[in-house]
mmCIF file of C-alpha atoms in Angstrom:
data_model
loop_
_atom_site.group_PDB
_atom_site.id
_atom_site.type_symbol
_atom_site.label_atom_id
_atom_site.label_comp_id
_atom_site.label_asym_id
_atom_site.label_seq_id
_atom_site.Cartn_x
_atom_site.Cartn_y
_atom_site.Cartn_z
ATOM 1 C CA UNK A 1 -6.781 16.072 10.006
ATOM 2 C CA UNK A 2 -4.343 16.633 7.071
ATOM 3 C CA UNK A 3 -3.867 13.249 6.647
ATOM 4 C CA UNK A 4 -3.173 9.764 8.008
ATOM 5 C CA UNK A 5 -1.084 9.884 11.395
ATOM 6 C CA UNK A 6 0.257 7.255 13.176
ATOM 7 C CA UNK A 7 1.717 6.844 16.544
ATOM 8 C CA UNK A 8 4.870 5.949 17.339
ATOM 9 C CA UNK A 9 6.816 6.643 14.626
ATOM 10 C CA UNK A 10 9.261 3.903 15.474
ATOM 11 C CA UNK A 11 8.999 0.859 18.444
ATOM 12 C CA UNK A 12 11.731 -1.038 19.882
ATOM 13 C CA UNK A 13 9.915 -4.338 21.307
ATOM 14 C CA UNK A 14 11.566 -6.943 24.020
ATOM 15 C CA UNK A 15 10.574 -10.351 22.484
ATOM 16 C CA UNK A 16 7.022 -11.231 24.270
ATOM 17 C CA UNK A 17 6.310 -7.913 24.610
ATOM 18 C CA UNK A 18 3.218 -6.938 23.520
ATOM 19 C CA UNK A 19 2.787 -3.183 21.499
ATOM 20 C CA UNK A 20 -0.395 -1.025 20.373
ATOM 21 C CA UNK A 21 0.321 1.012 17.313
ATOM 22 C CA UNK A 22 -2.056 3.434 16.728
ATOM 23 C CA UNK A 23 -3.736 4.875 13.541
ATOM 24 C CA UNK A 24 -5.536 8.300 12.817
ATOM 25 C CA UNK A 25 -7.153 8.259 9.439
ATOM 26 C CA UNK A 26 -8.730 11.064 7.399
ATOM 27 C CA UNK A 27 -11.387 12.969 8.917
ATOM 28 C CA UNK A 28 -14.847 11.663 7.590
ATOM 29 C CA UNK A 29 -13.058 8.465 5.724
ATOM 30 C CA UNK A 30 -14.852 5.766 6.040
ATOM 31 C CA UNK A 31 -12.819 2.627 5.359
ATOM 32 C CA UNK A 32 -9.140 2.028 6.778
ATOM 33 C CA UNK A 33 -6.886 -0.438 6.317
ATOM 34 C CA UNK A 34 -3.940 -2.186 7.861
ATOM 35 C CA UNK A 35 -1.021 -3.073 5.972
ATOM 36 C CA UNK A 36 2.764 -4.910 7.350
ATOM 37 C CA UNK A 37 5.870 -4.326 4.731
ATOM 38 C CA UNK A 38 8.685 -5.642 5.124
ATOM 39 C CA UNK A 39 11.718 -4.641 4.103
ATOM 40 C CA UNK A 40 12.246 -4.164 0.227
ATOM 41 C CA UNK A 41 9.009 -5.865 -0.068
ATOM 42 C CA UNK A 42 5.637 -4.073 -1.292
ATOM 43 C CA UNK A 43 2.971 -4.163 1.755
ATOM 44 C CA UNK A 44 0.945 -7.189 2.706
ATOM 45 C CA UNK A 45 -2.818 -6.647 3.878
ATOM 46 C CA UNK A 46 -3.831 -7.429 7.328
ATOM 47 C CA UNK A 47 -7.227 -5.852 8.132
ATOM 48 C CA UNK A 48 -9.732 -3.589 6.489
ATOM 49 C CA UNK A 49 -12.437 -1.603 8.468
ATOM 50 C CA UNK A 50 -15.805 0.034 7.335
ATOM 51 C CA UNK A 51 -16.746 2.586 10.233
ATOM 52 C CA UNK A 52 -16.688 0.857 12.964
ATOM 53 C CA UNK A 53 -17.105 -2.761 11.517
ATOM 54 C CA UNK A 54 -14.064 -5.668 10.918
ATOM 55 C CA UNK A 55 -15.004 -6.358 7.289
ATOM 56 C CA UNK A 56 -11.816 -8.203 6.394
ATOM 57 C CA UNK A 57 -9.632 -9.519 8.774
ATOM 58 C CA UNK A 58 -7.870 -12.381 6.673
ATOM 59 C CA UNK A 59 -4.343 -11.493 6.522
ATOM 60 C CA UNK A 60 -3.939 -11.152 9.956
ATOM 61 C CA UNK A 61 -0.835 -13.788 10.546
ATOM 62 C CA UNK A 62 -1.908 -15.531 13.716
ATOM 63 C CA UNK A 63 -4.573 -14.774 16.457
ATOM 64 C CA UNK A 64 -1.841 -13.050 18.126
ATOM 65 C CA UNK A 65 -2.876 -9.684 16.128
ATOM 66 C CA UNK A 66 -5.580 -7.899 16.671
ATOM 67 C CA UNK A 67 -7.189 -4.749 15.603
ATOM 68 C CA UNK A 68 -10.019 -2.484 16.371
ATOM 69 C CA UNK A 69 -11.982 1.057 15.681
ATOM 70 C CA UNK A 70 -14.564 1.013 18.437
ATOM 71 C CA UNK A 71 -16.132 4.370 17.231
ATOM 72 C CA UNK A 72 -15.385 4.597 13.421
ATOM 73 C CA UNK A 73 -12.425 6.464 13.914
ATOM 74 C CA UNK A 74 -9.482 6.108 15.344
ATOM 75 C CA UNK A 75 -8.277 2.360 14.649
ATOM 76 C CA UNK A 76 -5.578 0.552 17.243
ATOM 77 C CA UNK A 77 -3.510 -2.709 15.640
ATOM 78 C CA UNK A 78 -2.413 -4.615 18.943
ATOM 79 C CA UNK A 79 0.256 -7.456 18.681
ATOM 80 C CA UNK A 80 0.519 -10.267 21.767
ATOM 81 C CA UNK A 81 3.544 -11.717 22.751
ATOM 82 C CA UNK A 82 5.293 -10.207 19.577
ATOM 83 C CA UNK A 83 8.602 -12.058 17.871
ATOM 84 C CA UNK A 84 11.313 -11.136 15.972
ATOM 85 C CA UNK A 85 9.151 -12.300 12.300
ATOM 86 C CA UNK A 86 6.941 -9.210 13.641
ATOM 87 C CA UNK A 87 9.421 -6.899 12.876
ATOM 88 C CA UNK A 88 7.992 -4.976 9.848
ATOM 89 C CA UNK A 89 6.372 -1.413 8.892
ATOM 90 C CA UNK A 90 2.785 -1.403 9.684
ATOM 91 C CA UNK A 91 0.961 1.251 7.501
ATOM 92 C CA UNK A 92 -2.467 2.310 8.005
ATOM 93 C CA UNK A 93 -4.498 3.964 5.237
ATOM 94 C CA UNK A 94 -7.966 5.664 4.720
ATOM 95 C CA UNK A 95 -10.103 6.227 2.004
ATOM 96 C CA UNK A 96 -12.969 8.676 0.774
ATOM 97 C CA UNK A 97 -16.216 7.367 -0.753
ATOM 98 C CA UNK A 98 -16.649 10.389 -3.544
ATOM 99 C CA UNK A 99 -16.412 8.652 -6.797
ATOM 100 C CA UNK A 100 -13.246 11.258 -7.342
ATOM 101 C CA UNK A 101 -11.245 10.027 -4.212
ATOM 102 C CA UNK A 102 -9.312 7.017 -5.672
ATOM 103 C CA UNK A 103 -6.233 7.141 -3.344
ATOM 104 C CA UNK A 104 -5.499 4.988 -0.738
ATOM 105 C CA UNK A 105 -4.048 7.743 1.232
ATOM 106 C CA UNK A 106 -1.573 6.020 3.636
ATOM 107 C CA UNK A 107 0.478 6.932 7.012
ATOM 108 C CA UNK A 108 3.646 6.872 7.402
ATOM 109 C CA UNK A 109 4.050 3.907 9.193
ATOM 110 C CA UNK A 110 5.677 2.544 12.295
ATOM 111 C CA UNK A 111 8.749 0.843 12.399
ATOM 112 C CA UNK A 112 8.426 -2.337 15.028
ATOM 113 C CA UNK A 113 11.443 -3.716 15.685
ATOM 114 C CA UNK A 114 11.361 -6.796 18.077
ATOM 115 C CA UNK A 115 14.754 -7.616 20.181
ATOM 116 C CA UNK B 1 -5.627 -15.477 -4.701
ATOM 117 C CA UNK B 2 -3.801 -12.764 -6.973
ATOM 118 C CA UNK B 3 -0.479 -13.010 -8.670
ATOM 119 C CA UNK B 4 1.123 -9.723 -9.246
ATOM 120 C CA UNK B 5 4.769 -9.134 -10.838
ATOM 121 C CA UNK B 6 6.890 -6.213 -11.524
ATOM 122 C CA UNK B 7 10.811 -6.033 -11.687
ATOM 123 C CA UNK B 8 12.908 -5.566 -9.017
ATOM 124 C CA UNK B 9 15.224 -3.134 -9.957
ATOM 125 C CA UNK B 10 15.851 -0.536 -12.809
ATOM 126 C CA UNK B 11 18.106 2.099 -13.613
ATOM 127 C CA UNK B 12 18.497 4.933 -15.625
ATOM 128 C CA UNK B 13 19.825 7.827 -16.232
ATOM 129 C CA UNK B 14 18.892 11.609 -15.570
ATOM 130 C CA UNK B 15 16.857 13.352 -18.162
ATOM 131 C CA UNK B 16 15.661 9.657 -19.881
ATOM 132 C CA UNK B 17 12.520 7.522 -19.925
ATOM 133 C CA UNK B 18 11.858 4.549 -18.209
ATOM 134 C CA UNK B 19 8.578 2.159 -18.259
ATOM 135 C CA UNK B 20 8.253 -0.211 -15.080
ATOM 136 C CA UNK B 21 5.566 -3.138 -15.924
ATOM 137 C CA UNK B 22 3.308 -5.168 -14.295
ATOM 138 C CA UNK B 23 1.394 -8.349 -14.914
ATOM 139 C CA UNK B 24 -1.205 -9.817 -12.328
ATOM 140 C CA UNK B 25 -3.345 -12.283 -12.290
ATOM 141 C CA UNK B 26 -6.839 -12.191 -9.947
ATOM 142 C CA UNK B 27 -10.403 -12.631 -9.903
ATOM 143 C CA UNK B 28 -13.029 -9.734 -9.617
ATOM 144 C CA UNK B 29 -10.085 -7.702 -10.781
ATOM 145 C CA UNK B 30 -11.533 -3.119 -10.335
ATOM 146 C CA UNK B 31 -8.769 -1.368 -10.969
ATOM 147 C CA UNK B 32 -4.889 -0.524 -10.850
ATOM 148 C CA UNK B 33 -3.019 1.694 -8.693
ATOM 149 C CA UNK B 34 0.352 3.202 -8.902
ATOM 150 C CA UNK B 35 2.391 4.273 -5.960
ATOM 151 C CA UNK B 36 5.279 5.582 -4.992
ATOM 152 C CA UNK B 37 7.359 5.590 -2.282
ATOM 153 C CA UNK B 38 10.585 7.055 -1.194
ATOM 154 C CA UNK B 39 12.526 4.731 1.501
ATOM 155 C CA UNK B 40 11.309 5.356 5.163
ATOM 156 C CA UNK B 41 7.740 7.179 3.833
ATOM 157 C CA UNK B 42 4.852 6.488 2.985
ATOM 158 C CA UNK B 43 3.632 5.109 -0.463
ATOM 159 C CA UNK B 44 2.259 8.066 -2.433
ATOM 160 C CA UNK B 45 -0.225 8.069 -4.796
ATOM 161 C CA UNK B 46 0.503 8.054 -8.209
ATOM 162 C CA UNK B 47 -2.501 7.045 -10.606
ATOM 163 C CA UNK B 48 -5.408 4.782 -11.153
ATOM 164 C CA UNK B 49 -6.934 2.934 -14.286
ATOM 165 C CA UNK B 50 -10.313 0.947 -14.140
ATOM 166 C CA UNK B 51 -10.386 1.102 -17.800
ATOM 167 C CA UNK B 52 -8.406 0.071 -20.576
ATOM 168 C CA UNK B 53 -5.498 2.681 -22.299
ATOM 169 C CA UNK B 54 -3.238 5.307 -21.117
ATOM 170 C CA UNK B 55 -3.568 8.238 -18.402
ATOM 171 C CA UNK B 56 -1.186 11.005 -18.667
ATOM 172 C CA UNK B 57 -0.830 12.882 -15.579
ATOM 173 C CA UNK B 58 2.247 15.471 -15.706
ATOM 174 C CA UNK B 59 5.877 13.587 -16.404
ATOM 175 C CA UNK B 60 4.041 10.304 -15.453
ATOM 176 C CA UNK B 61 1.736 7.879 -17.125
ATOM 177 C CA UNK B 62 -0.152 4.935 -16.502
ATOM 178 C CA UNK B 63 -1.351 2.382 -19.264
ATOM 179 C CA UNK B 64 -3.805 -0.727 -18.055
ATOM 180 C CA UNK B 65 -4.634 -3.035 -20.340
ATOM 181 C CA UNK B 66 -7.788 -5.658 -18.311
ATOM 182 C CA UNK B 67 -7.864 -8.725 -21.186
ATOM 183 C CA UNK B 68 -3.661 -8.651 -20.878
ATOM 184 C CA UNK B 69 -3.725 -8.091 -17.032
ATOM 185 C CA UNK B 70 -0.798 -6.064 -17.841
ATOM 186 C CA UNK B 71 0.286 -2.531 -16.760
ATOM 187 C CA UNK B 72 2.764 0.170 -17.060
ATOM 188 C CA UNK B 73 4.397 3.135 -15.968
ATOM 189 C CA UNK B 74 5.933 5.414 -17.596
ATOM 190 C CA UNK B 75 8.137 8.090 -16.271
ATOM 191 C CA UNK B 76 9.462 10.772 -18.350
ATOM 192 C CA UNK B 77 12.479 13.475 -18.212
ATOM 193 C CA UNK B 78 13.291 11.828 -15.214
ATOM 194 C CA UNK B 79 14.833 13.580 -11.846
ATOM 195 C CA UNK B 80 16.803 12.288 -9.498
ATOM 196 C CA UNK B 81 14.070 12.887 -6.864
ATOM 197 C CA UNK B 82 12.035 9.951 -8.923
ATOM 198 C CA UNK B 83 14.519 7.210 -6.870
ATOM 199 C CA UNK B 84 12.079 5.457 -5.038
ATOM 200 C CA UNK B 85 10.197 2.154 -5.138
ATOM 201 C CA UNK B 86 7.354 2.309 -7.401
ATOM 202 C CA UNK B 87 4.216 -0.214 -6.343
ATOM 203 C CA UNK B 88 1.776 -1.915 -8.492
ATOM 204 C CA UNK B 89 -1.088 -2.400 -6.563
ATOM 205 C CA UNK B 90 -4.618 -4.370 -7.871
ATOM 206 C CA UNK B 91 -8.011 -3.663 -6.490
ATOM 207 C CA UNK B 92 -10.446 -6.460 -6.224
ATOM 208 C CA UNK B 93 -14.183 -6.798 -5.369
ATOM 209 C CA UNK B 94 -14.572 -7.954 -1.923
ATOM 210 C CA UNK B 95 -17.361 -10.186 -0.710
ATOM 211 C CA UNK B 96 -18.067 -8.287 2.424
ATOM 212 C CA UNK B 97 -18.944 -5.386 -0.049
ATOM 213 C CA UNK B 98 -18.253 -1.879 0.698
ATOM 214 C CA UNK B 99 -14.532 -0.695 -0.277
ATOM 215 C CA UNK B 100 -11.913 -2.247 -2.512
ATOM 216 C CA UNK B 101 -9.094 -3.905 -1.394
ATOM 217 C CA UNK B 102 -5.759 -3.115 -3.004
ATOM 218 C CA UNK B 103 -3.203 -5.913 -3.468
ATOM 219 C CA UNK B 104 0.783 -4.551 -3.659
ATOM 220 C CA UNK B 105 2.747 -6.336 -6.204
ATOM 221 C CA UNK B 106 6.812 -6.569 -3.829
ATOM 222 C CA UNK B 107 7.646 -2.875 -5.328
ATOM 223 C CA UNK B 108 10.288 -1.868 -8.170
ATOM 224 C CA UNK B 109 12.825 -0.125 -7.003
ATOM 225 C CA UNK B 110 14.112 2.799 -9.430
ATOM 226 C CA UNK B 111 17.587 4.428 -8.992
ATOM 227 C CA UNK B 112 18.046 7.193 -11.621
ATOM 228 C CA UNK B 113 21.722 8.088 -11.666
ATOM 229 C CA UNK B 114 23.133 11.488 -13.258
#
């Protein structure tokens, strides 16, 4: 596509609820990244893929996140048994190899918010 | 780890300059991003420096500066659409290889008033 979608927009979670946000990067990009910002803070890294492989997965908070991108594409960010501390932005975003392709190009997001 | 710090806040007014900086700190430093982002959307990209001096892209620039670890951006003849949170972001060698991973600095947030 266009460019980075992600699905839903916004989430309303009971407490202990768990939620799977999904994240649909740039056709042919090869790495994608997860990112949680909270409010009037700059984003915090959770994940980073390369195709299908889980490169970097040191900023997820506790082993109740996890994330995956079974066939290199699409990429799904689940969260167990989520609590109110969960509620955040998550941002996914995708980027080109081609030595021109700098930008991060990112999603906009979806809102979690944990009641 | 990396420390990165910009301001908070800044103001200004309609039609004026303004220069948001930022300092990090971080091992196997790349590169430098710039972002934007206007509340409730997604952070846009704005510019990137590897090396040293200043990129002038349009009304905006970007100036890195690697032995400093210091940044800046500069906005010029600013608009009132340029209210948004600006990010610094760092880009560091991982050891996994393969892509960079950028590191966002908390975001300055920019109100330009008339």
């Amino acid at each position: 596509g266009a460019g980075v979608s992600q699905s839903p927009r916004y989430k309303v979670a009971k407490r202990g609820q768990d939620v799977a946000l999904r994240c649909d990067p740039i056709s042919g990009h090869v790495s994608l990244f997860w990112y949680q910002q909270a409010l009037g803070q700059g984003p915090e890294f959770l994940t980073y893929f390369q195709n299908e492989a889980q490169l970097d997965k040191s900023g997820l908070p506790s082993d109740r996140f996890f994330a995956e991108r079974p066939e290199g594409s699409v990429s799904t960010l689940k969260i167990q048994r989520t609590q109110q501390e969960d509620s955040a932005v998550y941002l996914c975003a995708s980027v080109g190899q081609t030595s021109s392709d700098y930008g991060y190009t990112f999603g906009s997001g979806t809102r979690l918010t944990v009641v | 780890g990396q420390n990165i710090d910009q301001p908070t806040e800044m103001t200004a007014t309609e039609g004026a300059i303004v220069q948001i900086n930022c300092t990090y700190q971080t091992s196997g430093f790349n590169g430098l991003f710039w972002y934007q982002q206007h509340a409730g959307e997604a952070p846009t990209f704005l510019s990137y420096n590897v090396l040293d001096g200043l990129e002038e892209k349009g009304r905006f620039s970007s100036f890195l500066s690697r032995s400093k670890g210091y940044s800046y951006l500069l906005l010029k003849e600013l608009q009132m659409k340029d209210s948004a949170s600006y990010l610094c972001a760092v880009t560091t060698f991982t050891p996994s290889g393969g892509s960079y991973i950028p590191t966002f600095g908390r975001g300055t947030s920019l109100i330009v008033h008339p």
